[in-house]
GROMACS .gro file of C-alpha atoms in nm:
model
  418
    1MET     CA    1  13.374  10.381   9.679
    2ASN     CA    2  13.150  10.684   9.727
    3PHE     CA    3  12.974  10.822   9.423
    4LYS     CA    4  12.813  11.160   9.389
    5PRO     CA    5  12.436  11.132   9.366
    6ILE     CA    6  12.275  11.225   9.036
    7PRO     CA    7  12.129  11.575   9.078
    8VAL     CA    8  11.751  11.541   9.043
    9GLU     CA    9  11.483  11.807   9.087
   10ARG     CA   10  11.111  11.791   9.015
   11HIS     CA   11  10.825  12.020   8.930
   12THR     CA   12  10.462  11.946   8.839
   13LEU     CA   13  10.261  12.177   8.616
   14PRO     CA   14   9.893  12.253   8.693
   15ASN     CA   15   9.789  12.039   8.393
   16GLY     CA   16   9.954  11.732   8.549
   17LEU     CA   17  10.275  11.722   8.345
   18ARG     CA   18  10.561  11.602   8.563
   19LEU     CA   19  10.900  11.762   8.500
   20VAL     CA   20  11.211  11.583   8.623
   21HIS     CA   21  11.545  11.757   8.576
   22SER     CA   22  11.918  11.690   8.609
   23TYR     CA   23  12.178  11.965   8.570
   24ASP     CA   24  12.511  11.880   8.407
   25PRO     CA   25  12.742  12.180   8.353
   26THR     CA   26  13.016  11.965   8.195
   27THR     CA   27  12.842  11.961   7.857
   28ALA     CA   28  12.713  12.228   7.620
   29MET     CA   29  12.423  12.001   7.520
   30ALA     CA   30  12.079  11.914   7.654
   31ALA     CA   31  11.846  11.618   7.618
   32VAL     CA   32  11.467  11.637   7.627
   33ASP     CA   33  11.265  11.320   7.683
   34VAL     CA   34  10.885  11.292   7.681
   35LEU     CA   35  10.754  10.958   7.804
   36TYR     CA   36  10.385  10.878   7.754
   37ASN     CA   37  10.219  10.610   7.964
   38VAL     CA   38  10.068  10.434   7.663
   39GLY     CA   39  10.179  10.138   7.455
   40ALA     CA   40  10.064   9.831   7.268
   41ARG     CA   41   9.895   9.694   7.583
   42ASP     CA   42   9.634   9.969   7.541
   43GLU     CA   43   9.526   9.831   7.203
   44SER     CA   44   9.247   9.586   7.129
   45ARG     CA   45   9.309   9.259   6.951
   46SER     CA   46   9.099   9.381   6.658
   47LEU     CA   47   9.320   9.688   6.601
   48THR     CA   48   9.684   9.619   6.684
   49GLY     CA   49   9.989   9.821   6.583
   50ILE     CA   50   9.828  10.162   6.639
   51ALA     CA   51  10.058  10.250   6.931
   52HIS     CA   52  10.364  10.205   6.712
   53LEU     CA   53  10.202  10.374   6.414
   54PHE     CA   54  10.119  10.674   6.628
   55GLU     CA   55  10.482  10.706   6.733
   56HIS     CA   56  10.554  10.763   6.365
   57LEU     CA   57  10.258  10.998   6.319
   58MET     CA   58  10.395  11.225   6.591
   59PHE     CA   59  10.674  11.317   6.347
   60GLY     CA   60  10.429  11.403   6.067
   61GLY     CA   61  10.365  11.761   6.169
   62SER     CA   62  10.152  11.927   6.435
   63LEU     CA   63   9.911  12.221   6.457
   64ASN     CA   64  10.176  12.493   6.429
   65VAL     CA   65  10.480  12.294   6.314
   66PRO     CA   66  10.453  12.139   5.968
   67ASP     CA   67  10.812  12.008   5.966
   68PHE     CA   68  10.925  11.869   6.304
   69ASP     CA   69  11.259  11.731   6.187
   70GLY     CA   70  11.342  12.038   5.982
   71GLU     CA   71  11.298  12.282   6.269
   72LEU     CA   72  11.494  12.060   6.507
   73GLU     CA   73  11.780  12.014   6.262
   74ASP     CA   74  11.796  12.391   6.206
   75ALA     CA   75  11.857  12.421   6.583
   76GLY     CA   76  12.140  12.167   6.566
   77GLY     CA   77  11.933  11.886   6.712
   78GLN     CA   78  11.832  11.530   6.636
   79SER     CA   79  11.553  11.308   6.761
   80ASN     CA   80  11.424  10.955   6.783
   81ALA     CA   81  11.152  10.753   6.954
   82TRP     CA   82  11.051  10.402   7.057
   83THR     CA   83  10.735  10.213   7.147
   84SER     CA   84  10.699   9.920   7.386
   85ASN     CA   85  10.403   9.725   7.513
   86ASP     CA   86  10.374   9.977   7.798
   87PHE     CA   87  10.521  10.311   7.692
   88THR     CA   88  10.586  10.546   7.400
   89ASN     CA   89  10.900  10.758   7.431
   90PHE     CA   90  11.026  11.059   7.233
   91TYR     CA   91  11.362  11.230   7.280
   92GLU     CA   92  11.580  11.503   7.135
   93THR     CA   93  11.938  11.619   7.183
   94LEU     CA   94  12.049  11.969   7.087
   95PRO     CA   95  12.271  12.256   7.207
   96ALA     CA   96  12.146  12.365   7.549
   97GLN     CA   97  12.103  12.723   7.431
   98ASN     CA   98  11.833  12.596   7.190
   99LEU     CA   99  11.630  12.413   7.454
  100ASP     CA  100  11.319  12.617   7.374
  101THR     CA  101  11.309  12.475   7.022
  102ALA     CA  102  11.275  12.118   7.150
  103LEU     CA  103  11.012  12.216   7.407
  104HIS     CA  104  10.816  12.412   7.147
  105LEU     CA  105  10.814  12.111   6.914
  106GLU     CA  106  10.717  11.865   7.186
  107SER     CA  107  10.445  12.085   7.333
  108ASP     CA  108  10.287  12.152   6.994
  109ARG     CA  109  10.253  11.784   6.909
  110MET     CA  110  10.129  11.715   7.263
  111LEU     CA  111   9.861  11.975   7.189
  112SER     CA  112   9.765  11.798   6.866
  113PRO     CA  113   9.927  11.638   6.561
  114ALA     CA  114   9.819  11.768   6.220
  115PHE     CA  115   9.609  11.457   6.142
  116SER     CA  116   9.639  11.472   5.764
  117GLU     CA  117   9.546  11.187   5.532
  118GLN     CA  118   9.877  11.229   5.353
  119SER     CA  119  10.082  11.189   5.672
  120LEU     CA  120   9.874  10.890   5.780
  121GLN     CA  121   9.924  10.718   5.446
  122VAL     CA  122  10.299  10.786   5.445
  123GLN     CA  123  10.345  10.653   5.799
  124ARG     CA  124  10.119  10.351   5.739
  125ASP     CA  125  10.341  10.256   5.445
  126VAL     CA  126  10.655  10.305   5.655
  127VAL     CA  127  10.525  10.091   5.942
  128ILE     CA  128  10.397   9.817   5.711
  129GLU     CA  129  10.737   9.805   5.542
  130GLU     CA  130  10.902   9.782   5.884
  131PHE     CA  131  10.668   9.494   5.970
  132LYS     CA  132  10.766   9.312   5.651
  133GLN     CA  133  11.139   9.368   5.701
  134THR     CA  134  11.139   9.286   6.072
  135CYS     CA  135  10.884   9.006   6.097
  136LEU     CA  136  10.832   8.851   5.753
  137ASP     CA  137  11.164   8.882   5.570
  138ARG     CA  138  11.409   8.822   5.854
  139PRO     CA  139  11.512   8.485   5.999
  140TYR     CA  140  11.337   8.426   6.333
  141GLY     CA  141  11.141   8.748   6.267
  142HIS     CA  142  10.806   8.604   6.370
  143ILE     CA  143  10.933   8.468   6.700
  144TRP     CA  144  10.766   8.732   6.920
  145HIS     CA  145  10.431   8.668   6.759
  146ASP     CA  146  10.467   8.295   6.817
  147LEU     CA  147  10.618   8.309   7.166
  148ARG     CA  148  10.376   8.565   7.306
  149ALA     CA  149  10.083   8.369   7.166
  150LEU     CA  150  10.213   8.058   7.345
  151LEU     CA  151  10.258   8.221   7.685
  152TYR     CA  152   9.965   8.465   7.708
  153SER     CA  153   9.594   8.415   7.662
  154GLN     CA  154   9.447   8.551   7.339
  155ASP     CA  155   9.261   8.822   7.532
  156HIS     CA  156   9.574   8.965   7.692
  157PRO     CA  157   9.742   9.260   7.512
  158TYR     CA  158  10.087   9.112   7.576
  159SER     CA  159   9.994   8.829   7.339
  160TRP     CA  160  10.108   9.039   7.041
  161PRO     CA  161  10.424   9.250   6.984
  162THR     CA  162  10.428   9.625   6.938
  163LEU     CA  163  10.438   9.594   6.559
  164GLY     CA  164  10.092   9.437   6.574
  165LEU     CA  165   9.941   9.106   6.474
  166THR     CA  166   9.930   9.166   6.098
  167PRO     CA  167  10.015   9.443   5.849
  168GLU     CA  168   9.646   9.448   5.758
  169HIS     CA  169   9.564   9.593   6.100
  170VAL     CA  170   9.796   9.887   6.037
  171ALA     CA  171   9.665   9.930   5.682
  172GLY     CA  172   9.312   9.959   5.819
  173ILE     CA  173   9.380  10.235   6.074
  174THR     CA  174   9.183  10.549   5.987
  175LEU     CA  175   9.220  10.913   6.083
  176ASP     CA  176   8.928  10.872   6.323
  177ASP     CA  177   9.111  10.579   6.487
  178ALA     CA  178   9.423  10.796   6.518
  179ARG     CA  179   9.230  11.087   6.668
  180ARG     CA  180   9.062  10.861   6.924
  181TRP     CA  181   9.398  10.712   7.018
  182PHE     CA  182   9.564  11.049   7.064
  183PHE     CA  183   9.293  11.222   7.265
  184SER     CA  184   9.242  10.925   7.498
  185HIS     CA  185   9.611  10.861   7.573
  186TYR     CA  186   9.833  11.157   7.481
  187ALA     CA  187   9.807  11.430   7.743
  188PRO     CA  188  10.025  11.618   7.993
  189ASN     CA  189   9.858  11.429   8.279
  190ASN     CA  190   9.970  11.101   8.118
  191ALA     CA  191  10.331  11.200   8.050
  192VAL     CA  192  10.667  11.282   8.204
  193LEU     CA  193  10.902  11.549   8.070
  194ALA     CA  194  11.271  11.494   8.151
  195ILE     CA  195  11.543  11.751   8.083
  196ALA     CA  196  11.912  11.677   8.139
  197GLY     CA  197  12.228  11.864   8.044
  198ASN     CA  198  12.354  12.221   8.073
  199VAL     CA  199  12.018  12.366   8.174
  200THR     CA  200  11.953  12.500   8.523
  201PHE     CA  201  11.643  12.390   8.710
  202ASP     CA  202  11.500  12.742   8.715
  203ARG     CA  203  11.539  12.773   8.341
  204ALA     CA  204  11.386  12.428   8.284
  205CYS     CA  205  11.084  12.515   8.499
  206ARG     CA  206  11.028  12.850   8.327
  207ALA     CA  207  11.059  12.694   7.982
  208ALA     CA  208  10.829  12.401   8.069
  209GLU     CA  209  10.565  12.639   8.202
  210GLU     CA  210  10.598  12.864   7.897
  211TRP     CA  211  10.558  12.588   7.641
  212PHE     CA  212  10.338  12.326   7.812
  213ALA     CA  213  10.110  12.516   8.052
  214ASP     CA  214   9.844  12.577   7.782
  215VAL     CA  215   9.819  12.208   7.684
  216PRO     CA  216   9.496  12.089   7.847
  217PRO     CA  217   9.473  11.774   8.058
  218ARG     CA  218   9.254  11.502   7.912
  219GLU     CA  219   9.051  11.208   8.033
  220ILE     CA  220   9.273  10.901   7.994
  221THR     CA  221   9.122  10.567   7.902
  222PRO     CA  222   9.202  10.335   8.195
  223ARG     CA  223   9.402  10.023   8.132
  224GLN     CA  224   9.218   9.694   8.159
  225GLU     CA  225   9.359   9.447   8.407
  226ILE     CA  226   9.332   9.112   8.230
  227ASP     CA  227   9.452   8.779   8.363
  228PRO     CA  228   9.756   8.679   8.155
  229GLY     CA  229   9.625   8.324   8.126
  230PHE     CA  230   9.966   8.162   8.166
  231PRO     CA  231   9.985   7.790   8.076
  232ARG     CA  232   9.883   7.542   8.344
  233GLU     CA  233  10.124   7.285   8.203
  234ASP     CA  234  10.436   7.302   7.990
  235VAL     CA  235  10.373   7.404   7.629
  236TYR     CA  236  10.600   7.306   7.339
  237ALA     CA  237  10.578   7.420   6.977
  238GLU     CA  238  10.800   7.404   6.670
  239GLN     CA  239  10.816   7.618   6.360
  240ARG     CA  240  10.985   7.514   6.037
  241SER     CA  241  11.125   7.824   5.874
  242ASN     CA  242  11.401   7.961   5.654
  243VAL     CA  243  11.651   7.998   5.937
  244PRO     CA  244  12.025   7.913   5.934
  245VAL     CA  245  12.036   7.712   6.260
  246PRO     CA  246  11.785   7.590   6.518
  247LEU     CA  247  11.685   7.838   6.786
  248LEU     CA  248  11.544   7.719   7.119
  249ILE     CA  249  11.368   7.961   7.353
  250THR     CA  250  11.183   7.885   7.675
  251ALA     CA  251  10.967   8.148   7.846
  252TYR     CA  252  10.877   8.132   8.215
  253PRO     CA  253  10.612   8.361   8.367
  254MET     CA  254  10.753   8.614   8.613
  255ALA     CA  255  10.642   8.909   8.826
  256ALA     CA  256  10.534   9.247   8.693
  257TYR     CA  257  10.760   9.549   8.729
  258GLY     CA  258  10.788   9.663   9.089
  259GLU     CA  259  10.641   9.346   9.235
  260GLU     CA  260  10.839   9.124   9.469
  261GLY     CA  261  11.072   8.905   9.266
  262TYR     CA  262  11.102   9.129   8.959
  263PHE     CA  263  11.451   9.264   9.031
  264ALA     CA  264  11.560   8.929   9.169
  265ALA     CA  265  11.461   8.774   8.835
  266ASP     CA  266  11.668   9.035   8.654
  267THR     CA  267  11.966   8.950   8.874
  268LEU     CA  268  11.918   8.577   8.814
  269THR     CA  269  11.948   8.629   8.439
  270ASP     CA  270  12.270   8.824   8.496
  271ILE     CA  271  12.411   8.532   8.695
  272LEU     CA  272  12.313   8.299   8.415
  273SER     CA  273  12.440   8.493   8.116
  274ALA     CA  274  12.615   8.826   8.185
  275GLY     CA  275  12.980   8.799   8.085
  276ARG     CA  276  13.232   8.525   8.027
  277ALA     CA  277  13.216   8.416   8.392
  278SER     CA  278  12.841   8.350   8.371
  279ARG     CA  279  12.695   8.005   8.427
  280LEU     CA  280  12.552   7.951   8.080
  281VAL     CA  281  12.887   8.037   7.920
  282ASN     CA  282  13.100   7.829   8.156
  283ASN     CA  283  12.872   7.537   8.236
  284VAL     CA  284  12.670   7.499   7.915
  285THR     CA  285  12.824   7.662   7.605
  286ASN     CA  286  13.179   7.570   7.710
  287GLY     CA  287  13.077   7.279   7.933
  288SER     CA  288  12.810   7.013   7.906
  289GLY     CA  289  12.668   7.159   7.585
  290LYS     CA  290  12.998   7.217   7.407
  291GLY     CA  291  12.966   7.134   7.039
  292LEU     CA  292  12.588   7.136   7.059
  293ILE     CA  293  12.497   7.479   7.196
  294ALA     CA  294  12.669   7.754   7.000
  295GLY     CA  295  12.541   8.030   7.227
  296ALA     CA  296  12.307   8.064   7.524
  297ASP     CA  297  12.144   8.361   7.692
  298ALA     CA  298  11.901   8.452   7.970
  299SER     CA  299  11.698   8.771   7.987
  300ILE     CA  300  11.375   8.923   8.108
  301ILE     CA  301  11.116   9.116   7.912
  302GLY     CA  302  11.071   9.410   8.144
  303SER     CA  303  10.700   9.486   8.145
  304GLU     CA  304  10.455   9.668   8.368
  305GLY     CA  305  10.230   9.363   8.382
  306PRO     CA  306  10.321   8.997   8.443
  307GLY     CA  307  10.617   8.926   8.218
  308MET     CA  308  10.852   8.653   8.107
  309LEU     CA  309  11.201   8.527   8.179
  310LEU     CA  310  11.367   8.377   7.873
  311LEU     CA  311  11.629   8.104   7.828
  312THR     CA  312  11.762   8.102   7.473
  313ALA     CA  313  12.008   7.887   7.280
  314THR     CA  314  12.128   7.856   6.922
  315LEU     CA  315  12.211   7.498   6.830
  316ALA     CA  316  12.461   7.328   6.603
  317SER     CA  317  12.233   7.029   6.539
  318ASN     CA  318  11.878   6.992   6.408
  319LYS     CA  319  11.827   6.636   6.536
  320ASP     CA  320  11.528   6.574   6.762
  321GLU     CA  321  11.738   6.415   7.032
  322ASP     CA  322  11.990   6.702   7.031
  323ILE     CA  323  11.717   6.964   7.060
  324ALA     CA  324  11.568   6.774   7.353
  325ARG     CA  325  11.911   6.749   7.516
  326ALA     CA  326  11.974   7.122   7.474
  327HIS     CA  327  11.636   7.196   7.630
  328THR     CA  328  11.726   6.979   7.929
  329LEU     CA  329  12.068   7.141   7.969
  330LEU     CA  330  11.920   7.491   7.982
  331ARG     CA  331  11.646   7.387   8.224
  332ASP     CA  332  11.883   7.199   8.454
  333GLU     CA  333  12.124   7.493   8.471
  334ALA     CA  334  11.837   7.720   8.570
  335LEU     CA  335  11.710   7.471   8.828
  336ARG     CA  336  12.048   7.470   9.005
  337LEU     CA  337  11.967   7.825   9.113
  338THR     CA  338  11.680   7.686   9.320
  339GLU     CA  339  11.913   7.484   9.544
  340PRO     CA  340  11.973   7.651   9.885
  341GLY     CA  341  12.328   7.785   9.909
  342ASN     CA  342  12.396   7.735   9.539
  343ILE     CA  343  12.452   8.108   9.479
  344SER     CA  344  12.773   8.209   9.649
  345PHE     CA  345  12.839   8.548   9.806
  346HIS     CA  346  13.124   8.602   9.558
  347GLU     CA  347  12.899   8.530   9.257
  348LEU     CA  348  12.623   8.758   9.381
  349GLU     CA  349  12.871   9.036   9.463
  350ARG     CA  350  13.030   9.012   9.117
  351THR     CA  351  12.688   9.031   8.953
  352LEU     CA  352  12.579   9.331   9.159
  353ASN     CA  353  12.911   9.505   9.093
  354ASN     CA  354  12.859   9.460   8.720
  355PHE     CA  355  12.505   9.597   8.753
  356GLU     CA  356  12.628   9.902   8.943
  357ALA     CA  357  12.906   9.971   8.694
  358THR     CA  358  12.666   9.950   8.401
  359PHE     CA  359  12.409  10.168   8.576
  360ARG     CA  360  12.653  10.440   8.677
  361PHE     CA  361  12.824  10.448   8.338
  362SER     CA  362  12.491  10.471   8.156
  363ASN     CA  363  12.393  10.779   8.357
  364THR     CA  364  12.708  10.978   8.276
  365GLY     CA  365  12.560  11.079   7.940
  366TYR     CA  366  12.291  11.345   7.935
  367LEU     CA  367  12.062  11.157   7.692
  368ALA     CA  368  12.068  10.827   7.879
  369ARG     CA  369  12.019  11.015   8.203
  370ALA     CA  370  11.710  11.194   8.068
  371ILE     CA  371  11.558  10.866   7.948
  372ASN     CA  372  11.634  10.692   8.278
  373LEU     CA  373  11.498  10.985   8.478
  374ALA     CA  374  11.170  10.978   8.286
  375GLN     CA  375  11.125  10.606   8.344
  376ALA     CA  376  11.210  10.636   8.714
  377GLU     CA  377  10.965  10.924   8.750
  378ILE     CA  378  10.679  10.738   8.586
  379HIS     CA  379  10.747  10.455   8.834
  380CYS     CA  380  10.765  10.706   9.122
  381GLU     CA  381  11.120  10.590   9.192
  382ASP     CA  382  11.437  10.765   9.304
  383LEU     CA  383  11.713  10.702   9.050
  384ASN     CA  384  11.973  10.748   9.324
  385ARG     CA  385  11.831  10.453   9.518
  386THR     CA  386  11.855  10.209   9.228
  387VAL     CA  387  12.191  10.060   9.322
  388THR     CA  388  12.121  10.059   9.697
  389ASP     CA  389  11.790   9.884   9.647
  390ARG     CA  390  11.944   9.624   9.417
  391ARG     CA  391  12.223   9.556   9.667
  392ARG     CA  392  11.964   9.460   9.928
  393LEU     CA  393  11.908   9.135   9.740
  394THR     CA  394  12.044   8.828   9.916
  395GLY     CA  395  12.124   8.480   9.798
  396ASP     CA  396  11.810   8.359   9.974
  397ASP     CA  397  11.601   8.613   9.783
  398LEU     CA  398  11.739   8.485   9.454
  399THR     CA  399  11.693   8.120   9.548
  400ARG     CA  400  11.332   8.184   9.647
  401THR     CA  401  11.258   8.370   9.324
  402ALA     CA  402  11.429   8.102   9.116
  403SER     CA  403  11.215   7.837   9.285
  404GLU     CA  404  10.899   8.034   9.210
  405ILE     CA  405  10.987   8.094   8.845
  406PHE     CA  406  11.140   7.766   8.738
  407SER     CA  407  10.877   7.552   8.908
  408THR     CA  408  10.596   7.707   8.701
  409PRO     CA  409  10.480   7.573   8.361
  410SER     CA  410  10.674   7.724   8.073
  411ALA     CA  411  10.632   7.779   7.699
  412THR     CA  412  10.906   7.648   7.468
  413LEU     CA  413  10.937   7.744   7.103
  414VAL     CA  414  11.187   7.592   6.860
  415TYR     CA  415  11.263   7.738   6.519
  416ARG     CA  416  11.410   7.473   6.289
  417PRO     CA  417  11.553   7.504   5.939
  418VAL     CA  418  11.321   7.391   5.660
   0.00000   0.00000   0.00000
């Protein structure tokens, strides 16, 4: 079946801001996405959580806009944001005729937040409460702290999650810390602006120039390239916690985004766990692990640096021998992917078809398209080549990648009920 390519046009402002645009006349709405190339990996171990805190601070008012949410809501819009280890992303949706409101708001906080003690204190309290609710008061909430610490060396910024190591780090962040973070990472030359919806390219370019041209470029602190320090032999750890059932998770080191093997690893996890026809569902949950493994999953943590492929299972038994058996079942199912010829053409084709369907459906909406466009642009990728490039994968490619991943030492963490 032939699909129309996603309309994509680009423009770069003199200050380095990259605009990527997609016109969609079938809606009366528009989406604006601003993606900054900064995340928790740019922190130091002595001051974690500042990337996520600053995401919140960006909603606390800017030089000429004391009430970001109020102005956006008056224009019929809404907004949100997220922070990862690698990126910080802000987005708005609003009627296309009010595009200038969103660009005015985004450009003003790109110029400079207000940096008030009151806003800092409010957002510190919000982020600390989020830390408590997400990590301390929720079953399995501390798993990313524990798992990342097992797999990465203490010096590597992937060894802590975006919420930070402790609430005390967030509580100790000062206005001077916030200013240093902003002016060394937030800048037009370190960002991508994506606009999708019922906005022509000419209008998008004129509006971007009008609102962002006066924002000065800044000197960006370079990212340190640190060896991840992956384990040289298998690592196993247990945590006794107030959880309802045991949770088993094994992390294998894998390639960084864009490196050879990254997209093959993503496809391998789809073969293992995507849908009712997947191997973990058929062969483990409903097969050899029936009655023991209540649910199993495989996934990757998509990261710009060396990442991890995860095998996860919830268990119906807390006995030592049953946990060991479940660990073996997951590992053995993954190892079957390393056998030459084990991945059939039909299985690969089904997996790639599912990927294509998900990809194409996700880009029909103007908001998802804007977010995807921004991420593709920051990777210097063509969104219209995504499916074609993925379909170049062969069974041999997947077998080779599986052999590389599942032959390396792994880190296994088990959460067990108290």
